[in-house]
Structures are given as structure tokens and as C-alpha cells.
mmCIF file of C-alpha atoms in Angstrom:
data_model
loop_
_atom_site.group_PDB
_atom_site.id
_atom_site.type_symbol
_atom_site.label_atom_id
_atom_site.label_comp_id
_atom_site.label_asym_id
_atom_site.label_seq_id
_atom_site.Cartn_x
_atom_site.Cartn_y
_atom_site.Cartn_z
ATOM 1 C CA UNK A 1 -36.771 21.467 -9.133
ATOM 2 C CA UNK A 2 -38.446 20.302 -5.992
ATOM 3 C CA UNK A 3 -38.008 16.587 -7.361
ATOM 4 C CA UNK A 4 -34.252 16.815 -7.521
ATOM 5 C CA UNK A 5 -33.938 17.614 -3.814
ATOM 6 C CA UNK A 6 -34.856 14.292 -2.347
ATOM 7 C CA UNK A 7 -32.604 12.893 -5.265
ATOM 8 C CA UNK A 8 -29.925 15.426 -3.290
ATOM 9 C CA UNK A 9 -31.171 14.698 -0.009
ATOM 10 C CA UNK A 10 -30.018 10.941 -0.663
ATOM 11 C CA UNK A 11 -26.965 11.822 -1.980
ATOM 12 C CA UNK A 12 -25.675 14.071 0.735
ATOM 13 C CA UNK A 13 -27.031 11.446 3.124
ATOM 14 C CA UNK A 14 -24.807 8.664 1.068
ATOM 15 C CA UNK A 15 -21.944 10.718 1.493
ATOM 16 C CA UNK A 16 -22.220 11.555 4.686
ATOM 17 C CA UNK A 17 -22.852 8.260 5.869
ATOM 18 C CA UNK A 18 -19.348 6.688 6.425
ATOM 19 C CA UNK A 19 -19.902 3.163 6.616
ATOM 20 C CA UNK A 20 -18.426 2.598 3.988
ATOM 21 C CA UNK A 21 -15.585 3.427 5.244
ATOM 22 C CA UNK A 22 -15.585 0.594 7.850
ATOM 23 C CA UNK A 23 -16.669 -1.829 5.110
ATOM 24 C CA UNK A 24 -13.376 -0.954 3.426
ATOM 25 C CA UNK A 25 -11.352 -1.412 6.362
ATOM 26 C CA UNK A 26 -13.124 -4.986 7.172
ATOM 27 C CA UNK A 27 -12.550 -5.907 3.590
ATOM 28 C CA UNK A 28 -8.896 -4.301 3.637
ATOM 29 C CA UNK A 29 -5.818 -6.693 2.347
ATOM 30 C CA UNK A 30 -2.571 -6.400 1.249
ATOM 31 C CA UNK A 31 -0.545 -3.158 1.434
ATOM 32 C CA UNK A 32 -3.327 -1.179 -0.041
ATOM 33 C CA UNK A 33 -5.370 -2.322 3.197
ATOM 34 C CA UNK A 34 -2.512 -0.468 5.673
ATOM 35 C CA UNK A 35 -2.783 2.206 3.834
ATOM 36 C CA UNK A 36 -6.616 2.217 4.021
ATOM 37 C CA UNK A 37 -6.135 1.443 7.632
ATOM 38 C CA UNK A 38 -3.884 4.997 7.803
ATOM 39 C CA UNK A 39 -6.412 7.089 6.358
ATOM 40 C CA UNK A 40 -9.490 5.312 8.561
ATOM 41 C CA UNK A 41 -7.228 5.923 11.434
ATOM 42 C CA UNK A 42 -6.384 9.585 10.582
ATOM 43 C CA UNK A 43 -9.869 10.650 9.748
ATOM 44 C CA UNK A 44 -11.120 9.129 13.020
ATOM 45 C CA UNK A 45 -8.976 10.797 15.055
ATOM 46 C CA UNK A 46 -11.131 14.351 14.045
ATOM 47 C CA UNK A 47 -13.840 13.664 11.768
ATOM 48 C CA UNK A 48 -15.254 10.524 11.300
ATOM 49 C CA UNK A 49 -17.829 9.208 13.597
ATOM 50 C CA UNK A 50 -17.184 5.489 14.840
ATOM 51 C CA UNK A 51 -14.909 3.653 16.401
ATOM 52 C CA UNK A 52 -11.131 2.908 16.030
ATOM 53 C CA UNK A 53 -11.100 -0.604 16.816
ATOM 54 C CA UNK A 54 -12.863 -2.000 13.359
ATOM 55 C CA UNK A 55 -9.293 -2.089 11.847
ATOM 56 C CA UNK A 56 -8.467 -4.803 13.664
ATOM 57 C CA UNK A 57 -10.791 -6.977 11.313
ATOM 58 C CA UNK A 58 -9.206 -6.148 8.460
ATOM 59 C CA UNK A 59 -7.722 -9.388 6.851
ATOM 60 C CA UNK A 60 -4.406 -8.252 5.741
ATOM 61 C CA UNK A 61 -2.600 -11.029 3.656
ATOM 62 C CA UNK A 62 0.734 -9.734 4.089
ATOM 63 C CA UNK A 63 1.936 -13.504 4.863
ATOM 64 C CA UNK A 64 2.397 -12.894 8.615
ATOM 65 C CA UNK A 65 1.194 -15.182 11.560
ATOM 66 C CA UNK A 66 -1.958 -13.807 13.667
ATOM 67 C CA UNK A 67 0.811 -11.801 16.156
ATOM 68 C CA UNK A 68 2.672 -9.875 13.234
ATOM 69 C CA UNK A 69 -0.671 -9.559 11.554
ATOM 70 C CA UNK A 70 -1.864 -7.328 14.832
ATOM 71 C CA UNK A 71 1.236 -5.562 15.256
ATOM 72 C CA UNK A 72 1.244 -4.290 11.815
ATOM 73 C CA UNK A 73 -2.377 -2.807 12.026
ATOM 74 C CA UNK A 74 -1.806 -1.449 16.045
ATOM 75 C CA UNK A 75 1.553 0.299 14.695
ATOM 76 C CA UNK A 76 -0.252 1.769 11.702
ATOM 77 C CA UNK A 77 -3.380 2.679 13.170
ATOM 78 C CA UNK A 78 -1.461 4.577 16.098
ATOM 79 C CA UNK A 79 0.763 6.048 13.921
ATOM 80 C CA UNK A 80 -2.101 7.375 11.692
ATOM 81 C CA UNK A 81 -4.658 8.592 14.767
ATOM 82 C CA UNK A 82 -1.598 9.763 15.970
ATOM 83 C CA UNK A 83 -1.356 12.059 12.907
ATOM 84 C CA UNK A 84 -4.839 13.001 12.865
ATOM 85 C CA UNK A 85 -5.013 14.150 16.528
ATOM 86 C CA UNK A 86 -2.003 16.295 15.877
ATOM 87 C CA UNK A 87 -4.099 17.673 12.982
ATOM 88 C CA UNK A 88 -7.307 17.868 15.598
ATOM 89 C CA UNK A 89 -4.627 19.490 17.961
ATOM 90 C CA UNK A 90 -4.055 22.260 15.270
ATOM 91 C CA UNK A 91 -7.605 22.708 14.456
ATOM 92 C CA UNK A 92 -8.207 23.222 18.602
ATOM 93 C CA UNK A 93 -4.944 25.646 18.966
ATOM 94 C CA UNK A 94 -7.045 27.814 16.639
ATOM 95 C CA UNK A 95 -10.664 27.108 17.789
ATOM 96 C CA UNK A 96 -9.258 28.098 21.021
ATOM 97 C CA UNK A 97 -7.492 31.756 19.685
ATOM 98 C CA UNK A 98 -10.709 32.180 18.276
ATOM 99 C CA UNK A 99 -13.389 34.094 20.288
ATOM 100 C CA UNK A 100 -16.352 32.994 17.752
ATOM 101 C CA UNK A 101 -15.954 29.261 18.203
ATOM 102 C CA UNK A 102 -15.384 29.415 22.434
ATOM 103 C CA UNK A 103 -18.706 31.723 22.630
ATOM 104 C CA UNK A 104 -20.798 29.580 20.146
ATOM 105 C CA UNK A 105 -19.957 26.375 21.885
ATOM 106 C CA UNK A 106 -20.618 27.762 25.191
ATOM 107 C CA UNK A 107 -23.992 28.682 24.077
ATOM 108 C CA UNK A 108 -24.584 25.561 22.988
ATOM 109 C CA UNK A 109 -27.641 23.939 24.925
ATOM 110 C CA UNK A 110 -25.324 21.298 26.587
ATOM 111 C CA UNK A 111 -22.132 22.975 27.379
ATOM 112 C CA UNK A 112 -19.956 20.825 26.085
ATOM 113 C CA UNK A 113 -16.982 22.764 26.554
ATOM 114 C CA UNK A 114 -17.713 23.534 30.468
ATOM 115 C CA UNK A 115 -18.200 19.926 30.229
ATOM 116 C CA UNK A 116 -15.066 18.520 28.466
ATOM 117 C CA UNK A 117 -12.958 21.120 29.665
ATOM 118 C CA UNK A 118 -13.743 19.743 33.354
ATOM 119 C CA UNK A 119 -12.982 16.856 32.761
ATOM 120 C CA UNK A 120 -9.868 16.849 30.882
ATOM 121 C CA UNK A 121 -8.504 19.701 32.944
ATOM 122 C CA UNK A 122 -9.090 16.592 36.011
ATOM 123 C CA UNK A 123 -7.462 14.579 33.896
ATOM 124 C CA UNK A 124 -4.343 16.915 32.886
ATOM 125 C CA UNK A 125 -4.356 18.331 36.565
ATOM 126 C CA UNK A 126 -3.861 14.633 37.948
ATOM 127 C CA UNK A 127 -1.842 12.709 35.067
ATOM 128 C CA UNK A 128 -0.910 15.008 32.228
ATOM 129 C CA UNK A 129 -0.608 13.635 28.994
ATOM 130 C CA UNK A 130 -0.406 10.238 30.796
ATOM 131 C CA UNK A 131 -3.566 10.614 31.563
ATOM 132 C CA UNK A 132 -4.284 11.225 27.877
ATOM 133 C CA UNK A 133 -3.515 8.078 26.609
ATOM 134 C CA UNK A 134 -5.308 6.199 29.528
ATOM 135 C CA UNK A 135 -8.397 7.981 28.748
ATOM 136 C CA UNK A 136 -8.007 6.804 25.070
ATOM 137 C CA UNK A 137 -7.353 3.217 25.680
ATOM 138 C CA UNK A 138 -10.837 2.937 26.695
ATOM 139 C CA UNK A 139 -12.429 0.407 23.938
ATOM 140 C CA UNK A 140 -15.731 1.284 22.080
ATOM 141 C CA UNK A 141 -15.653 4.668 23.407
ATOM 142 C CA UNK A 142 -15.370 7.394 20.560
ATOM 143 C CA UNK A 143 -12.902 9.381 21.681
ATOM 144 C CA UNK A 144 -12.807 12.714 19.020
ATOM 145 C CA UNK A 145 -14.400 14.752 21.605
ATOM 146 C CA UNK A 146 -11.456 13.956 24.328
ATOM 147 C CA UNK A 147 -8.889 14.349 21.626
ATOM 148 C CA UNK A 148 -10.705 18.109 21.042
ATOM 149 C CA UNK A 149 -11.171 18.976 24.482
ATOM 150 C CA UNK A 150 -7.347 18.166 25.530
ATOM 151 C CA UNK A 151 -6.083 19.839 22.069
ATOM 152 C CA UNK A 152 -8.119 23.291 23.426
ATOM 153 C CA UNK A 153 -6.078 23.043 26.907
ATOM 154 C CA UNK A 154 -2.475 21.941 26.246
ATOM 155 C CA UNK A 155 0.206 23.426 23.426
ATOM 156 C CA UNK A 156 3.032 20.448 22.870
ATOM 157 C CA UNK A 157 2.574 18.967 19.832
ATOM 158 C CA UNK A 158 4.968 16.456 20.394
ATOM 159 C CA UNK A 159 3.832 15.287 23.281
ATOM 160 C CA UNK A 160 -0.074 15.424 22.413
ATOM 161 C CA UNK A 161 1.427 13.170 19.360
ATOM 162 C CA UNK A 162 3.050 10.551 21.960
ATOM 163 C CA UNK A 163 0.148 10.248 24.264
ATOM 164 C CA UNK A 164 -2.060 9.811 21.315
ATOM 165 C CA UNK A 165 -0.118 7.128 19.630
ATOM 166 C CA UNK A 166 0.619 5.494 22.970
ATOM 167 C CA UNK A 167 -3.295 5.969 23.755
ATOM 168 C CA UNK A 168 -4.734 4.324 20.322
ATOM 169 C CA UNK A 169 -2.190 1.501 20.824
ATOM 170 C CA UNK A 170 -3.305 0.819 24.208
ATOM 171 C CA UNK A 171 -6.525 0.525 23.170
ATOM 172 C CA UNK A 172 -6.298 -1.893 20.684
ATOM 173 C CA UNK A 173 -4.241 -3.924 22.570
ATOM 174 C CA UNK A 174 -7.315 -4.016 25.246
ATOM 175 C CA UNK A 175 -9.454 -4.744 22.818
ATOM 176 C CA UNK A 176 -7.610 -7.607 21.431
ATOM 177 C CA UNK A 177 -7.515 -8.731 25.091
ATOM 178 C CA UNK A 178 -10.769 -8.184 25.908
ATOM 179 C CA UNK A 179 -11.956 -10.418 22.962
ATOM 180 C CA UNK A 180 -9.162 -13.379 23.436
ATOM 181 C CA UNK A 181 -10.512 -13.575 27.145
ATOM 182 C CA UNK A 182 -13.785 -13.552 26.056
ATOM 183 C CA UNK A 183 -13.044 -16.480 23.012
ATOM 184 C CA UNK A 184 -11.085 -18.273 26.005
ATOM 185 C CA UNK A 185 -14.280 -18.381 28.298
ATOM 186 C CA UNK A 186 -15.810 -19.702 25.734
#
């Protein structure tokens, strides 16, 4: 028995590691690579750790130049961490009804919700859901836990949806400009 539990202990490690997810949006082409791009996107938005802006290596032969190349994966990545958020949205609507999840997080030793709550209810105090998608255009930065901690505060779905799509957009649009100023300096 005891030698099938490293066996397991690999496994669960294999499966929890999501890398390979990234490979398979790096490697991603042709319209099974969007929708491989949809589901990385979706799943990032409230469960996968990483970043957002690996799908924009994905070498989608779709036969479009470089520009409609980008604006297919921006459009479909938004539209699925759009998605996912709202689904990360729910999931918060219903952490926050329940009294379980609020006291274990707050006994957490890092109180993340004191925390996040702070700083999104800055954030929602000074730009709303404006200030939503700003927050979100920020490159590299894994943004699940801001997604969360806005999702326990507000209650339009619709609107959480908009400044999430407009959000994931943004940011790979300053990523993309971030890395064709850098090629330019060059």
C-alpha cells in the first residue's frame, strides 16, 4: 500500500500542475486553438494559477496578417475571462451569503479578505467598475484574487461581465505594447 502513494503523490501533483495547459495554448492553431484559448481564458479567470497573457503566443494559422491574428485571440480571450469571472462572480455572491467561508477566511493567518476587501472597496469607492477593468489591465499580475474580492462586494452581473471583458482586453493590448516598444528599442 504505502508504495502506491508516492505513485499517487505524482499523479495528483501531474494533475494539479497546469502547465500543460499553457503548453497547449503556445502550441494552439487553427480553430481548435480559439477554442483552447476560450477554455484557458475561462479557467483563469477563477481557477487556474498563471497568467492571461500566454495566449497571445499561440500561433493560430487562421490565414490572417499579425493585426487580425491579435484581434482574434484579445476578442476571444476577453470574451472567455469574461465568462469565467461572471462564473467567479457567482461563486463570490454565494461565498459571501455564506457565514462559513467569510469567518474561515478571516481567520486565515493573512487576512486576505480585510486585505482585498480594502482595496477593492478603494477601488469601487473611487472608480466603480471602471476601476475594475483598470486594475485588470495590469500585465503579469494574476488577477483571480481581484476578480474574487470585487465579485464579494458588488451584485451586477452585467456590468462585472463588461468591466471584465473590457479589463482582460486592456491588458493584452498593454502587453502587446509593452513588448512592440520593447522589440522597437531594440
Amino acid at each position: 500500500m504505502t508504495a502506491l502513494l508516492p505513485a499517487f503523490d505524482l499523479a495528483l501533483a501531474a494533475w494539479l500542475d497546469f502547465s500543460w495547459m499553457e503548453r497547449a495554448v503556445e502550441h494552439a492553431t487553427g480553430w481548435l486553438g480559439l477554442v483552447i484559448i476560450f477554455v484557458y481564458s475561462f479557467l483563469i479567470a477563477f481557477a487556474l494559477p498563471g497568467v492571461s497573457e500566454v495566449v497571445l503566443a499561440a500561433p493560430l494559422n487562421l490565414g490572417l496578417d499579425y493585426a487580425g491574428r491579435m484581434t482574434v485571440i484579445i476578442l476571444v480571450s476577453a470574451t472567455g475571462k469574461a465568462l469565467g469571472s461572471v462564473f467567479a462572480f457567482h461563486i463570490g455572491q454565494e461565498a459571501k451569503d455564506s457565514g462559513i467561508v467569510m469567518r474561515w477566511l478571516r481567520r486565515s493567518p493573512v487576512d486576505i479578505v480585510a486585505w482585498s476587501e480594502k482595496q477593492t472597496m478603494n477601488i469601487a469607492r473611487k472608480w466603480g467598475y471602471g476601476g475594475l477593468a483598470i486594475a485588470l489591465c495590469v500585465p503579469f499580475f494574476p488577477d483571480t484574487l481581484s476578480i474574487y474580492a470585487f465579485s464579494i462586494l458588488e451584485e451586477d452581473y452585467l456590468k462585472f461581465a463588461g468591466a471584465t471583458f473590457v479589463g482582460s482586453a486592456g491588458r493584452l493590448l498593454v502587453t502587446l505594447a509593452f513588448f512592440h516598444g520593447a522589440a522597437t528599442l531594440l
